[in-house]
CSV table of C-alpha atoms and ligand atoms in Angstrom, one decimal:
chain,number,residue,atom,x,y,z
A,1,MET,CA,80.3,91.7,91.9
A,2,ASN,CA,78.1,92.8,89.0
A,3,SER,CA,75.5,95.4,89.6
A,4,THR,CA,74.9,96.3,86.0
A,5,ASP,CA,71.7,94.5,85.4
A,6,GLU,CA,69.6,96.2,87.9
A,7,GLY,CA,67.0,97.3,85.4
A,8,SER,CA,66.8,94.1,83.5
A,9,GLU,CA,65.0,91.8,86.0
A,10,ALA,CA,62.5,90.3,83.7
A,11,GLY,CA,61.3,87.5,86.0
A,12,THR,CA,58.5,87.7,88.5
A,13,ASP,CA,59.2,88.9,92.0
A,14,GLU,CA,58.8,85.4,93.1
A,15,GLN,CA,61.4,84.1,90.8
A,16,THR,CA,63.8,86.8,91.8
A,17,ALA,CA,63.3,86.2,95.5
A,18,THR,CA,63.9,82.5,95.0
A,19,ARG,CA,67.0,83.1,93.0
A,20,LEU,CA,68.3,85.5,95.6
A,21,ALA,CA,67.5,83.1,98.4
A,22,VAL,CA,69.4,80.3,96.6
A,23,ALA,CA,72.3,82.6,95.8
A,24,ARG,CA,72.4,83.8,99.4
A,25,ARG,CA,72.7,80.2,100.7
A,26,THR,CA,75.6,79.7,98.3
A,27,VAL,CA,77.4,82.8,99.8
A,28,LEU,CA,76.7,81.6,103.3
A,29,ARG,CA,78.1,78.3,102.5
A,30,ALA,CA,81.2,79.9,101.0
A,31,ALA,CA,81.5,82.0,104.0
A,32,GLY,CA,81.3,79.0,106.3
A,33,ALA,CA,77.9,80.1,107.7
A,34,THR,CA,74.6,78.3,107.3
A,35,THR,CA,71.1,79.1,108.2
A,36,ALA,CA,70.8,76.0,110.4
A,37,LEU,CA,72.9,76.6,113.5
A,38,GLY,CA,70.7,74.7,115.9
A,39,LEU,CA,72.8,73.4,118.7
A,40,GLY,CA,72.7,69.6,118.9
A,41,ALA,CA,71.2,69.2,115.5
A,42,THR,CA,74.4,67.8,114.2
A,43,THR,CA,75.3,65.7,117.2
A,44,ALA,CA,76.7,62.3,116.5
A,45,SER,CA,77.2,59.8,119.2
A,46,ALA,CA,80.6,59.5,120.9
A,47,ASP,CA,80.7,55.9,119.9
A,48,GLU,CA,80.5,56.8,116.3
A,49,HIS,CA,83.3,59.2,116.8
A,50,THR,CA,85.8,57.2,118.8
A,51,GLY,CA,85.0,53.8,117.4
A,52,THR,CA,83.2,51.3,119.6
A,53,ASP,CA,85.9,48.7,120.1
A,54,ASP,CA,89.4,49.2,118.7
A,55,GLY,CA,89.3,52.9,118.4
A,56,PRO,CA,92.4,54.8,119.5
A,57,GLY,CA,90.4,56.9,121.9
A,58,ALA,CA,88.1,56.2,124.7
A,59,ASP,CA,87.5,52.6,125.0
A,60,ASP,CA,85.1,51.6,127.7
A,61,GLY,CA,85.9,54.1,130.3
A,62,GLU,CA,89.3,52.6,131.0
A,63,GLY,CA,91.2,54.6,133.5
A,64,GLY,CA,88.2,56.3,134.8
A,65,GLY,CA,88.6,59.3,132.5
A,66,GLY,CA,85.0,59.3,131.5
A,67,ALA,CA,82.6,62.0,132.1
A,68,ASP,CA,81.6,61.1,135.6
A,69,ASP,CA,78.2,61.3,137.1
A,70,GLY,CA,75.4,62.0,134.9
A,71,GLU,CA,77.1,62.8,131.6
A,72,GLY,CA,75.2,60.0,130.0
A,73,GLY,CA,77.4,57.5,131.7
A,74,ASP,CA,78.8,55.8,128.6
A,75,GLY,CA,82.3,56.9,129.3
A,76,GLY,CA,83.0,58.3,125.9
A,77,MET,CA,85.9,60.5,127.1
A,78,PRO,CA,89.5,59.3,127.0
A,79,ALA,CA,91.8,58.9,130.0
A,80,GLU,CA,94.4,61.1,128.3
A,81,LEU,CA,94.6,63.3,125.3
A,82,ASP,CA,96.4,62.3,122.1
A,83,PRO,CA,99.5,64.5,121.9
A,84,LEU,CA,98.9,65.4,118.3
A,85,PHE,CA,95.1,65.1,117.8
A,86,GLY,CA,93.8,65.9,121.3
A,87,TYR,CA,90.2,64.7,121.7
A,88,ALA,CA,87.2,65.9,119.7
A,89,SER,CA,83.6,65.3,120.4
A,90,ALA,CA,80.4,66.0,118.6
A,91,ASP,CA,78.5,65.4,121.8
A,92,PRO,CA,76.9,68.4,123.5
A,93,ASN,CA,79.6,70.7,124.8
A,94,PRO,CA,79.3,71.2,128.5
A,95,CYS,CA,81.0,74.6,127.9
A,96,GLY,CA,78.9,75.7,125.0
A,97,GLY,CA,77.1,79.0,124.8
A,98,GLU,CA,77.0,81.0,128.0
A,99,ALA,CA,78.3,78.2,130.3
A,100,GLY,CA,80.5,79.4,133.2
A,101,ALA,CA,83.8,78.0,134.3
A,102,GLU,CA,82.1,75.3,136.3
A,103,CYS,CA,81.6,73.5,132.9
A,104,PHE,CA,85.1,72.3,133.2
A,105,GLU,CA,84.1,70.0,136.0
A,106,ALA,CA,82.2,67.9,133.5
A,107,PHE,CA,85.6,66.6,132.5
A,108,ALA,CA,87.6,64.3,134.8
A,109,PRO,CA,91.3,65.0,135.4
A,110,PRO,CA,93.8,64.7,133.8
A,111,ILE,CA,91.9,65.8,130.7
A,112,ARG,CA,90.0,68.6,132.5
A,113,PRO,CA,90.4,71.9,130.7
A,114,SER,CA,91.1,75.1,132.4
A,115,HIS,CA,90.5,77.5,129.5
A,116,GLU,CA,87.9,77.9,126.8
A,117,VAL,CA,88.3,79.4,123.3
A,118,GLU,CA,85.1,79.8,121.3
A,119,MET,CA,85.1,79.6,117.5
A,120,ASN,CA,82.6,82.1,116.2
A,121,ILE,CA,81.2,83.8,113.1
A,122,ASP,CA,79.9,87.4,113.2
A,123,LEU,CA,78.7,88.2,109.7
A,124,PRO,CA,75.2,89.8,109.7
A,125,GLY,CA,72.9,88.2,107.1
A,126,ALA,CA,71.8,91.7,106.1
A,127,LEU,CA,75.3,92.6,105.0
A,128,LEU,CA,75.7,89.3,103.0
A,129,ALA,CA,72.4,90.1,101.3
A,130,ILE,CA,73.3,93.7,100.6
A,131,GLY,CA,76.7,92.8,99.2
A,132,GLU,CA,75.5,90.0,97.1
A,133,GLN,CA,72.6,91.9,95.6
A,134,GLY,CA,74.7,94.8,94.7
A,135,ALA,CA,72.3,97.0,96.6
A,136,LEU,CA,74.9,99.8,97.1
A,137,SER,CA,76.5,101.9,94.5
A,138,ASP,CA,80.3,101.8,94.2
A,139,VAL,CA,80.4,105.4,95.5
A,140,THR,CA,78.4,104.5,98.6
A,141,THR,CA,80.4,101.3,99.2
A,142,GLN,CA,83.6,103.3,98.9
A,143,SER,CA,82.4,106.0,101.4
A,144,ILE,CA,81.4,103.3,103.9
A,145,ASN,CA,84.8,101.5,103.6
A,146,GLU,CA,86.7,104.8,104.1
A,147,SER,CA,84.5,105.7,107.1
A,148,VAL,CA,84.8,102.4,108.9
A,149,ALA,CA,88.5,101.8,108.2
A,150,ASP,CA,89.4,103.3,111.6
A,151,GLY,CA,86.4,101.7,113.3
A,152,THR,CA,84.4,104.9,113.7
A,153,VAL,CA,81.5,106.0,111.6
A,154,GLU,CA,81.2,109.7,110.9
A,155,ARG,CA,78.0,110.7,109.1
A,156,GLU,CA,79.8,113.5,107.3
A,157,THR,CA,82.1,111.2,105.5
A,158,LEU,CA,79.3,108.9,104.2
A,159,HIS,CA,77.7,109.3,100.7
A,160,ARG,CA,74.0,110.1,101.3
A,161,PRO,CA,73.9,108.7,104.9
A,162,ASP,CA,70.1,108.9,105.1
A,163,ALA,CA,69.4,107.2,101.8
A,164,ALA,CA,67.2,104.1,102.2
A,165,VAL,CA,68.6,100.8,100.8
A,166,ASP,CA,66.3,98.0,100.0
A,167,PHE,CA,67.4,94.4,99.9
A,168,GLU,CA,65.8,91.0,99.8
A,169,THR,CA,66.0,88.4,102.5
A,170,PRO,CA,64.3,85.0,102.8
A,171,GLU,CA,61.9,86.8,105.2
A,172,GLY,CA,61.1,89.5,102.7
A,173,THR,CA,62.3,93.0,101.7
A,174,GLN,CA,64.2,94.9,104.3
A,175,THR,CA,65.4,98.5,104.4
A,176,LEU,CA,68.3,100.1,106.1
A,177,THR,CA,69.9,103.5,105.8
A,178,VAL,CA,73.4,103.9,104.5
A,179,GLU,CA,74.4,105.1,107.9
A,180,ALA,CA,72.9,102.0,109.6
A,181,ILE,CA,74.7,99.8,107.1
A,182,ALA,CA,78.0,101.6,107.8
A,183,ARG,CA,77.5,101.0,111.6
A,184,MET,CA,76.8,97.4,111.0
A,185,VAL,CA,80.0,97.0,108.9
A,186,ALA,CA,82.0,98.7,111.6
A,187,ASP,CA,80.6,96.3,114.2
A,188,THR,CA,81.2,93.2,112.2
A,189,LEU,CA,84.0,91.0,113.6
A,190,GLY,CA,83.9,88.3,111.0
A,191,PHE,CA,85.3,84.8,111.7
A,192,HIS,CA,87.2,84.7,115.0
A,193,PHE,CA,88.5,82.9,118.0
A,194,GLY,CA,87.3,84.2,121.4
A,195,PRO,CA,89.6,85.0,123.0
A,196,ALA,CA,92.1,85.4,120.2
A,197,GLY,CA,95.0,85.7,122.6
A,198,LEU,CA,95.4,83.3,125.6
A,199,ARG,CA,98.0,82.7,128.2
A,200,VAL,CA,98.2,79.2,129.6
A,201,GLU,CA,100.6,77.3,131.9
A,202,PRO,CA,102.6,74.3,130.6
A,203,GLY,CA,100.4,71.3,130.7
A,204,ASP,CA,97.1,73.2,130.6
A,205,VAL,CA,94.2,71.8,128.6
A,206,VAL,CA,92.3,74.2,126.4
A,207,LEU,CA,88.7,73.5,125.2
A,208,PHE,CA,87.8,74.9,121.8
A,209,SER,CA,84.0,75.3,121.5
A,210,ALA,CA,82.4,75.2,118.1
A,211,GLU,CA,79.7,77.9,118.4
A,212,SER,CA,79.2,78.0,114.7
A,213,PRO,CA,79.9,75.7,111.7
A,214,ASP,CA,83.0,74.9,109.8
A,215,HIS,CA,85.8,75.6,112.2
A,216,ALA,CA,89.0,73.7,113.1
A,217,VAL,CA,92.3,74.5,114.8
A,218,ALA,CA,95.9,74.0,113.7
A,219,PRO,CA,99.2,75.7,114.3
A,220,TYR,CA,101.2,77.3,111.5
A,221,HIS,CA,103.6,74.4,111.1
A,222,GLU,CA,106.1,73.2,108.6
A,223,ARG,CA,104.2,69.9,108.2
A,224,HIS,CA,101.0,71.8,107.4
A,225,GLY,CA,103.0,73.5,104.6
A,226,ARG,CA,103.3,76.7,106.6
A,227,GLN,CA,105.9,78.8,108.4
A,228,ASN,CA,106.7,77.2,111.7
A,229,ARG,CA,105.2,79.4,114.3
A,230,VAL,CA,105.3,77.0,117.3
A,231,PRO,CA,108.0,76.3,119.9
A,232,ASP,CA,110.9,74.0,118.8
A,233,GLY,CA,109.9,70.4,118.9
A,234,VAL,CA,106.1,70.8,118.8
A,235,GLY,CA,104.5,68.5,116.4
A,236,PRO,CA,101.9,69.3,113.7
A,237,PHE,CA,98.8,69.0,115.9
A,238,SER,CA,95.3,69.7,114.6
A,239,SER,CA,91.7,69.3,115.4
A,240,PRO,CA,89.2,67.8,113.0
A,241,LEU,CA,86.4,70.1,111.7
A,242,VAL,CA,84.4,70.5,114.9
A,243,PRO,CA,80.6,70.2,114.5
A,244,VAL,CA,78.5,72.9,115.9
A,245,GLY,CA,77.8,72.3,119.5
A,246,GLY,CA,80.8,70.0,119.8
A,247,TYR,CA,84.3,70.7,121.1
A,248,TRP,CA,88.0,69.8,120.9
A,249,LEU,CA,90.5,69.4,123.8
A,250,TYR,CA,94.2,70.0,123.4
A,251,ARG,CA,97.0,70.0,126.0
A,252,PHE,CA,99.7,72.7,125.5
A,253,GLU,CA,102.9,71.3,127.0
A,254,THR,CA,106.0,73.1,125.6
A,255,PRO,CA,106.5,76.7,126.7
A,256,GLY,CA,106.5,79.3,123.9
A,257,VAL,CA,104.3,81.0,121.4
A,258,TYR,CA,101.8,79.1,119.3
A,259,ASP,CA,100.2,80.8,116.4
A,260,CYS,CA,97.1,78.9,115.3
A,261,TYR,CA,94.6,79.3,112.5
A,262,CYS,CA,91.2,77.9,111.5
A,263,PRO,CA,92.0,76.1,108.2
A,264,PRO,CA,88.7,77.0,106.4
A,265,HIS,CA,88.9,80.6,107.6
A,266,ASP,CA,92.6,81.5,107.4
A,267,PRO,CA,91.9,83.7,104.4
A,268,PHE,CA,89.4,85.7,106.6
A,269,GLY,CA,91.9,86.3,109.4
A,270,MET,CA,90.8,83.6,111.8
A,271,VAL,CA,93.8,83.2,114.0
A,272,CYS,CA,94.7,82.9,117.7
A,273,ARG,CA,97.9,83.1,119.6
A,274,VAL,CA,98.4,80.8,122.7
A,275,VAL,CA,101.3,81.7,124.9
A,276,VAL,CA,102.5,78.9,127.1
A,277,THR,CA,104.5,80.2,130.0
A,278,ALA,CA,105.3,79.7,133.7
A,279,GLY,CA,105.7,83.5,133.9
A,280,ASP,CA,108.2,84.9,131.5
A,281,VAL,CA,107.4,86.4,128.1
A,282,PRO,CA,108.7,84.0,125.4
A,283,ASP,CA,109.7,85.2,122.0
A,284,PRO,CA,107.8,83.9,119.0
A,285,SER,CA,109.8,81.2,117.1
A,286,ILE,CA,109.2,81.8,113.4
A,287,GLU,CA,110.9,79.7,110.8
A,288,ASN,CA,110.4,80.4,107.1
A,289,VAL,CA,109.9,76.8,106.0
A,290,GLY,CA,106.5,77.2,104.3
A,291,ARG,CA,103.7,79.7,103.5
A,292,PRO,CA,103.4,82.6,105.8
A,293,PRO,CA,100.0,83.5,107.2
A,294,PRO,CA,97.9,85.3,104.6
A,295,ALA,CA,98.6,89.1,104.3
A,296,HIS,CA,95.1,89.9,103.0
A,297,ASN,CA,91.7,89.5,104.5
A,298,ASP,CA,89.2,88.2,101.8
A,299,ILE,CA,86.1,89.3,103.8
A,300,ALA,CA,85.2,92.1,101.4
A,301,GLY,CA,84.8,89.5,98.6
A,302,VAL,CA,82.1,87.8,100.7
A,303,LEU,CA,80.4,91.1,101.4
A,304,GLY,CA,80.2,92.4,97.9
A,305,GLY,CA,83.0,94.9,98.4
A,306,LEU,CA,82.0,96.2,101.8
A,307,ASP,CA,85.2,96.1,103.8
A,308,PRO,CA,85.1,96.2,107.7
A,309,ASN,CA,88.9,96.5,107.7
A,310,LEU,CA,89.4,93.3,109.7
A,311,PRO,CA,93.0,92.2,110.0
A,312,SER,CA,94.4,89.5,107.8
A,313,SER,CA,95.9,86.5,109.7
A,314,MET,CA,99.4,88.0,109.4
A,315,ALA,CA,98.2,91.5,110.4
A,316,ALA,CA,96.3,90.1,113.4
A,317,LEU,CA,99.4,88.2,114.7
A,318,ASN,CA,101.4,91.4,114.2
A,319,THR,CA,99.1,93.6,116.3
A,320,ASP,CA,100.2,95.1,119.6
A,321,ALA,CA,97.2,93.4,121.1
A,322,LEU,CA,98.5,89.9,120.3
A,323,SER,CA,102.2,90.7,121.2
A,324,PRO,CA,103.4,87.9,123.5
A,325,ALA,CA,104.0,90.6,126.2
A,326,ASN,CA,100.3,91.7,126.0
A,327,VAL,CA,98.9,88.2,125.9
A,328,VAL,CA,101.0,87.3,129.0
A,329,GLU,CA,100.0,90.4,130.9
A,330,ALA,CA,96.3,90.3,129.9
A,331,GLY,CA,95.8,86.5,130.1
A,332,ARG,CA,93.0,86.7,127.6
A,333,VAL,CA,92.8,89.1,124.6
A,334,ALA,CA,89.4,89.6,122.9
A,335,TRP,CA,89.2,89.5,119.1
A,336,ALA,CA,87.5,92.9,119.3
A,337,ASP,CA,90.7,94.3,120.8
A,338,VAL,CA,92.8,92.8,118.0
A,339,VAL,CA,90.5,94.4,115.5
A,340,ALA,CA,90.7,97.7,117.3
A,341,SER,CA,94.4,97.4,117.5
A,342,HIS,CA,94.6,96.8,113.8
A,343,ARG,CA,92.2,99.6,112.8
A,344,SER,CA,94.0,102.1,114.9
A,345,ASP,CA,96.8,101.9,112.3
A,346,ALA,CA,94.3,102.7,109.6
B,1,LIG,CU1,86.8,79.1,111.3
């Protein structure tokens, strides 16, 4: 972050705006966001995905596992899920966006899911622009970070809370007060699974919805070079990178605690914990056979030093909110609750 050349902008406003717009796109890309999030825009056909003839997946509706009635009728869905790679589709997700639980009926048993986990980004463009343009002094940034560390914003602790901050966006110059920026930082949830904690029964299928770009799902597993954080005997499963508007299905069979991460966003704390149980509270099974989850959240690097105090992957998994007991009791634990649980220790 260099903010030293504030007074030396020799170019025209137009050049500056162009440069900033280009730079902002770069940051967005680095952060896994893009400006083109249109659902369906990236849809590829199921045929393309599964292979038309000899593909390992869904050939020709065999077994009747296709999306019955009206789902396009081309029987792209498999009769059963691959035990390691589940089933991914770039086709429009019946459970995308605000769809209710009836969306599961678009899938024929036995691959019908009974739970949904969304993969989301919550990083306001204004914060990305402010951070990247060095629009805040170090003193102000520091005061915002200290104020939001526990999740509450108190005006008195902010440096010049009413000061107006200008920053450029592709739509033109915008202005926010320091206090408004602080509240925006405090409300930012970053990259996350929703819910971040989920209880399922053995054999349940979970549908992971790609609500934003550049997400995937894998467990911390020895064969991914990580600590083992899955029940004994569970293989190194993973999704592909799931296109926006698409989805991935996976069946959780073996009881126990599964700690999963989004490979592109593990440095930003994007983890979830799935507890597979018929009723009891299983202990996590953690083996030190590879890299542990990151102990630092890199989000401040994307926001030019503004730090919402989001948990790292390791910190999130260690919150009370994601304890196996709480996940089993609650059934679903929202990422916001994980963040609050983490910040309450600040
Ligand atoms: Cu992600």
